[in-house]
Short mmCIF file of C-alpha atoms in Angstrom, two decimals:
data_model
loop_
_atom_site.label_atom_id
_atom_site.label_comp_id
_atom_site.label_asym_id
_atom_site.label_seq_id
_atom_site.Cartn_x
_atom_site.Cartn_y
_atom_site.Cartn_z
CA UNK A 1 29.75 28.96 29.19
CA UNK A 2 26.46 27.45 28.93
CA UNK A 3 25.94 24.75 26.23
CA UNK A 4 22.70 25.24 24.14
CA UNK A 5 20.62 22.24 23.93
CA UNK A 6 19.22 21.61 20.73
CA UNK A 7 15.64 20.17 20.71
CA UNK A 8 15.38 16.32 19.56
CA UNK A 9 12.72 15.71 17.33
CA UNK A 10 11.06 12.21 16.45
CA UNK A 11 12.13 11.15 13.13
CA UNK A 12 8.18 10.45 12.99
CA UNK A 13 7.62 14.17 13.16
CA UNK A 14 10.44 15.03 11.14
CA UNK A 15 9.18 13.05 8.12
CA UNK A 16 5.73 14.62 8.78
CA UNK A 17 6.83 18.25 8.81
CA UNK A 18 8.68 17.84 5.59
CA UNK A 19 5.54 17.14 3.60
CA UNK A 20 3.61 19.87 5.02
CA UNK A 21 6.18 22.84 5.24
CA UNK A 22 6.72 25.45 2.72
CA UNK A 23 5.75 24.68 -1.25
CA UNK A 24 5.32 20.90 -0.42
CA UNK A 25 2.23 21.62 1.68
CA UNK A 26 0.46 22.06 -1.56
CA UNK A 27 0.21 18.25 -2.34
CA UNK A 28 -1.53 17.40 0.94
CA UNK A 29 -4.25 20.56 0.09
CA UNK A 30 -4.40 19.14 -3.44
CA UNK A 31 -5.26 15.85 -1.84
CA UNK A 32 -7.90 17.46 0.65
CA UNK A 33 -9.59 19.06 -2.46
CA UNK A 34 -9.80 16.06 -4.29
CA UNK A 35 -10.99 14.03 -1.41
CA UNK A 36 -13.26 16.42 -0.73
CA UNK A 37 -14.81 16.45 -4.29
CA UNK A 38 -15.47 12.74 -3.90
CA UNK A 39 -16.98 13.30 -0.88
CA UNK A 40 -19.39 15.92 -2.19
CA UNK A 41 -20.41 13.86 -5.18
CA UNK A 42 -21.17 10.83 -2.74
CA UNK A 43 -24.48 12.77 -2.21
CA UNK A 44 -25.67 12.81 -5.43
CA UNK A 45 -24.47 9.44 -6.70
CA UNK A 46 -27.22 7.47 -5.60
CA UNK A 47 -26.55 4.47 -7.86
CA UNK A 48 -22.75 4.21 -7.18
CA UNK A 49 -21.93 4.50 -11.09
CA UNK A 50 -19.05 7.10 -10.91
CA UNK A 51 -15.59 6.50 -9.14
CA UNK A 52 -15.60 9.76 -7.58
CA UNK A 53 -17.18 8.77 -4.57
CA UNK A 54 -14.05 6.28 -3.68
CA UNK A 55 -11.43 9.34 -3.91
CA UNK A 56 -11.56 9.72 -0.10
CA UNK A 57 -10.29 6.11 -0.21
CA UNK A 58 -7.77 6.39 -3.07
CA UNK A 59 -6.40 10.07 -2.59
CA UNK A 60 -4.72 8.63 1.37
CA UNK A 61 -3.34 6.12 -0.61
CA UNK A 62 -1.64 7.74 -3.31
CA UNK A 63 -0.33 10.43 -1.05
CA UNK A 64 1.47 7.52 1.64
CA UNK A 65 2.63 5.97 -1.94
CA UNK A 66 4.29 8.89 -2.97
CA UNK A 67 5.66 9.47 0.30
CA UNK A 68 6.87 6.12 0.59
CA UNK A 69 9.05 6.35 -2.60
CA UNK A 70 10.99 9.27 -1.08
CA UNK A 71 13.17 6.60 0.92
CA UNK A 72 14.55 5.85 -2.10
CA UNK A 73 16.43 9.33 -2.13
CA UNK A 74 18.47 8.23 0.49
CA UNK A 75 22.07 7.43 -0.38
CA UNK A 76 22.57 4.91 2.87
CA UNK A 77 19.85 3.81 4.08
CA UNK A 78 20.07 1.40 6.93
CA UNK A 79 16.92 -1.02 8.59
CA UNK A 80 15.78 1.36 11.05
CA UNK A 81 15.50 4.52 8.79
CA UNK A 82 13.37 2.49 6.27
CA UNK A 83 11.30 0.81 8.87
CA UNK A 84 10.63 4.18 10.51
CA UNK A 85 9.74 5.79 6.90
CA UNK A 86 7.74 2.97 5.90
CA UNK A 87 5.29 3.01 9.17
CA UNK A 88 5.28 6.80 8.73
CA UNK A 89 3.65 6.40 5.18
CA UNK A 90 1.29 3.97 6.14
CA UNK A 91 -0.06 5.62 9.38
CA UNK A 92 0.49 8.85 9.89
CA UNK A 93 1.28 10.71 6.74
CA UNK A 94 -2.00 11.12 5.40
CA UNK A 95 -4.17 11.27 8.59
CA UNK A 96 -4.40 15.08 8.17
CA UNK A 97 -6.18 14.61 4.85
CA UNK A 98 -8.26 11.59 6.18
CA UNK A 99 -9.50 13.86 9.42
CA UNK A 100 -10.09 16.94 7.12
CA UNK A 101 -12.76 14.99 4.79
CA UNK A 102 -14.16 13.58 7.73
CA UNK A 103 -15.08 17.25 8.64
CA UNK A 104 -15.99 18.23 4.89
CA UNK A 105 -18.46 15.46 5.30
CA UNK A 106 -19.95 16.30 8.28
CA UNK A 107 -20.42 20.05 7.12
CA UNK A 108 -22.04 18.86 3.95
CA UNK A 109 -24.40 16.82 5.80
CA UNK A 110 -25.41 19.84 7.81
CA UNK A 111 -27.00 21.29 4.37
CA UNK A 112 -30.51 20.05 4.90
CA UNK A 113 -30.69 19.60 0.93
CA UNK A 114 -27.87 17.27 1.64
CA UNK A 115 -29.84 15.23 4.34
CA UNK A 116 -32.57 14.84 2.27
CA UNK A 117 -30.59 12.92 -0.20
CA UNK A 118 -28.56 10.35 2.12
CA UNK A 119 -31.44 10.18 4.87
CA UNK A 120 -31.96 6.52 6.74
CA UNK A 121 -35.01 6.05 4.02
CA UNK A 122 -33.14 6.89 0.93
CA UNK A 123 -30.80 4.36 -0.83
CA UNK A 124 -27.51 5.72 -1.97
CA UNK A 125 -24.49 3.23 -2.81
CA UNK A 126 -21.94 5.40 -0.81
CA UNK A 127 -23.89 5.86 2.34
CA UNK A 128 -25.29 3.37 4.90
CA UNK A 129 -27.93 5.71 6.08
CA UNK A 130 -26.46 7.63 9.06
CA UNK A 131 -23.79 10.37 9.67
CA UNK A 132 -22.05 8.14 12.27
CA UNK A 133 -21.77 5.37 10.02
CA UNK A 134 -20.04 7.27 6.99
CA UNK A 135 -17.97 9.02 8.99
CA UNK A 136 -16.62 5.96 10.77
CA UNK A 137 -16.19 4.45 6.81
CA UNK A 138 -14.63 7.73 5.53
CA UNK A 139 -12.02 7.60 8.61
CA UNK A 140 -11.39 3.51 8.74
CA UNK A 141 -11.70 3.64 4.88
CA UNK A 142 -9.16 6.67 4.38
CA UNK A 143 -6.66 4.84 6.86
CA UNK A 144 -6.92 1.67 4.85
CA UNK A 145 -6.01 3.24 1.67
CA UNK A 146 -3.14 5.09 3.13
CA UNK A 147 -1.72 1.40 4.46
CA UNK A 148 -2.74 -0.10 1.16
CA UNK A 149 -0.63 2.51 -0.89
CA UNK A 150 2.30 2.56 1.34
CA UNK A 151 2.27 -1.29 1.25
CA UNK A 152 2.32 -1.43 -2.92
CA UNK A 153 4.91 1.33 -2.65
CA UNK A 154 6.81 -0.48 -0.31
CA UNK A 155 6.69 -4.05 -1.74
CA UNK A 156 7.20 -3.34 -5.26
CA UNK A 157 9.15 -0.45 -5.80
CA UNK A 158 10.89 0.15 -2.33
CA UNK A 159 12.20 -3.45 -1.46
CA UNK A 160 13.14 -4.17 -4.88
CA UNK A 161 15.36 -1.10 -5.71
CA UNK A 162 17.17 -1.21 -2.06
CA UNK A 163 17.67 -5.18 -2.66
CA UNK A 164 19.54 -4.28 -5.71
CA UNK A 165 21.43 -1.03 -4.60
CA UNK A 166 21.95 -2.02 -1.13
CA UNK A 167 21.46 -5.61 -0.65
CA UNK A 168 23.29 -5.82 2.87
CA UNK A 169 20.40 -3.78 4.03
CA UNK A 170 17.96 -6.20 3.20
CA UNK A 171 19.89 -8.60 4.86
CA UNK A 172 20.96 -6.73 7.83
CA UNK A 173 20.51 -8.67 10.90
CA UNK A 174 20.15 -12.15 9.14
CA UNK A 175 21.77 -15.32 8.19
CA UNK A 176 22.20 -13.71 4.49
CA UNK A 177 24.11 -10.58 5.71
CA UNK A 178 26.89 -13.11 5.94
CA UNK A 179 27.04 -13.83 2.16
CA UNK A 180 25.26 -10.85 0.88
CA UNK A 181 28.28 -9.96 -1.09
CA UNK A 182 28.44 -13.41 -2.87
CA UNK A 183 26.78 -14.18 -6.26
CA UNK A 184 24.31 -16.92 -4.64
CA UNK A 185 23.73 -14.35 -1.55
CA UNK A 186 22.79 -11.38 -3.74
CA UNK A 187 20.81 -13.80 -5.56
CA UNK A 188 18.97 -15.00 -2.54
CA UNK A 189 18.22 -11.54 -1.47
CA UNK A 190 16.71 -10.39 -4.79
CA UNK A 191 14.77 -13.55 -4.84
CA UNK A 192 13.35 -12.59 -1.30
CA UNK A 193 12.19 -9.39 -2.44
CA UNK A 194 10.96 -10.41 -5.79
CA UNK A 195 9.30 -13.42 -4.78
CA UNK A 196 7.57 -11.20 -2.01
CA UNK A 197 6.40 -8.85 -4.76
CA UNK A 198 5.22 -11.43 -7.12
CA UNK A 199 3.17 -13.22 -4.09
CA UNK A 200 1.57 -9.96 -3.52
CA UNK A 201 0.65 -9.06 -7.01
CA UNK A 202 -0.29 -12.15 -7.77
CA UNK A 203 -2.87 -12.64 -4.35
CA UNK A 204 -4.14 -9.25 -5.33
CA UNK A 205 -5.44 -10.41 -8.59
CA UNK A 206 -6.57 -13.82 -7.65
CA UNK A 207 -8.45 -12.27 -4.67
CA UNK A 208 -10.28 -9.71 -6.87
CA UNK A 209 -11.18 -12.24 -9.69
CA UNK A 210 -12.39 -15.68 -8.74
CA UNK A 211 -11.04 -15.74 -5.15
CA UNK A 212 -8.23 -18.09 -3.95
CA UNK A 213 -10.17 -21.22 -2.65
CA UNK A 214 -7.55 -24.26 -2.62
CA UNK A 215 -10.46 -26.52 -3.14
CA UNK A 216 -11.64 -24.71 -6.13
CA UNK A 217 -8.53 -24.17 -7.83
CA UNK A 218 -8.71 -27.57 -9.90
CA UNK A 219 -11.84 -26.94 -11.21
CA UNK A 220 -11.23 -23.27 -12.21
CA UNK A 221 -7.82 -24.65 -14.31
CA UNK A 222 -10.38 -27.23 -15.63
CA UNK A 223 -12.61 -24.46 -16.83
CA UNK A 224 -10.14 -22.70 -18.14
CA UNK A 225 -8.54 -25.40 -20.13
CA UNK A 226 -12.29 -26.44 -21.35
CA UNK A 227 -13.17 -23.02 -22.26
CA UNK A 228 -10.54 -22.52 -24.35
CA UNK A 229 -10.74 -25.90 -26.30
CA UNK A 230 -14.81 -25.50 -26.70
CA UNK A 231 -14.62 -21.98 -27.50
CA UNK A 232 -11.20 -20.68 -28.77
CA UNK A 233 -10.99 -18.19 -26.27
CA UNK A 234 -11.15 -17.17 -22.60
CA UNK A 235 -12.46 -14.56 -20.46
CA UNK A 236 -10.52 -12.10 -18.96
CA UNK A 237 -11.41 -13.03 -15.32
CA UNK A 238 -10.15 -16.30 -15.94
CA UNK A 239 -6.81 -15.24 -17.63
CA UNK A 240 -6.13 -12.88 -14.81
CA UNK A 241 -6.99 -15.26 -12.31
CA UNK A 242 -4.71 -17.85 -13.76
CA UNK A 243 -1.87 -15.26 -14.24
CA UNK A 244 -2.07 -14.26 -10.39
CA UNK A 245 -2.21 -17.75 -9.28
CA UNK A 246 1.04 -18.52 -11.37
CA UNK A 247 2.60 -15.54 -9.60
CA UNK A 248 1.75 -16.77 -6.22
CA UNK A 249 3.65 -20.12 -7.45
CA UNK A 250 6.46 -18.38 -8.40
CA UNK A 251 6.83 -16.02 -5.46
CA UNK A 252 6.41 -19.16 -3.28
CA UNK A 253 9.06 -20.98 -4.73
CA UNK A 254 11.38 -17.80 -5.07
CA UNK A 255 10.69 -17.62 -1.10
CA UNK A 256 11.57 -21.40 -0.81
CA UNK A 257 15.01 -20.77 -2.50
CA UNK A 258 15.81 -17.92 -0.39
CA UNK A 259 15.33 -20.27 2.54
CA UNK A 260 17.58 -23.00 1.24
CA UNK A 261 20.39 -20.89 0.48
CA UNK A 262 19.72 -19.08 3.92
CA UNK A 263 19.78 -22.35 5.62
CA UNK A 264 22.96 -23.62 3.82
CA UNK A 265 24.70 -20.60 4.75
CA UNK A 266 23.76 -21.01 8.74
CA UNK A 267 25.03 -24.43 8.44
CA UNK A 268 28.35 -23.35 6.82
CA UNK A 269 28.97 -20.83 9.26
CA UNK A 270 27.88 -22.82 12.52
CA UNK A 271 30.46 -25.58 11.02
#
């Protein structure tokens, strides 16, 4: 009796198919609609005063963020499944939304009245002047948003939760795996993931305020102290920058702690 061969599907396709089948496809459809609203609004928002024009970049990020969080439903995760799930969320899952939105952009541009609003001789904050440039920005910006959303979910939520629930998964294949069940091993694993999260958040806070230029750190800290001493208050930008810089320092310190523990564990196992 001949055996029935089952078709093997790739893990990536399985993850994408899960989102784009049955009732769950309503979420990508809603994402397309919201992104399209932003795309259409970009024609009339010449001054760039409304945030709607950024929706084509934000929406893919939110979709990939939500999809990345689904790995937390796995009761017995392993390194390979986590990696595949993250890469799928970061590079694949929102691509249909990005592509469809680019097609919406082209279709809207074909309307003569819309072309008149974004032509090469018209200044528009959301449009660089040509259709090709705008399509390129829309595609690459959507992909960048998708990657950013997955990174935020993975670094700030997925890794910390898995480190608490399944510390051996984080330490899998490394020196810390040998001491993952000990108190110091668990502390080092948590220090690793929380250190990465703190440095990531702090880096974003610093980057989007006063930048991270090591030669200017002393100047900014001095300015912060002197401003508070003279005025009794400090601008919000400086506070955010200082807090972000502190998070970066704490994150790096946590990573150093993990390295020290891993180094000692490696020496002990070598003895």
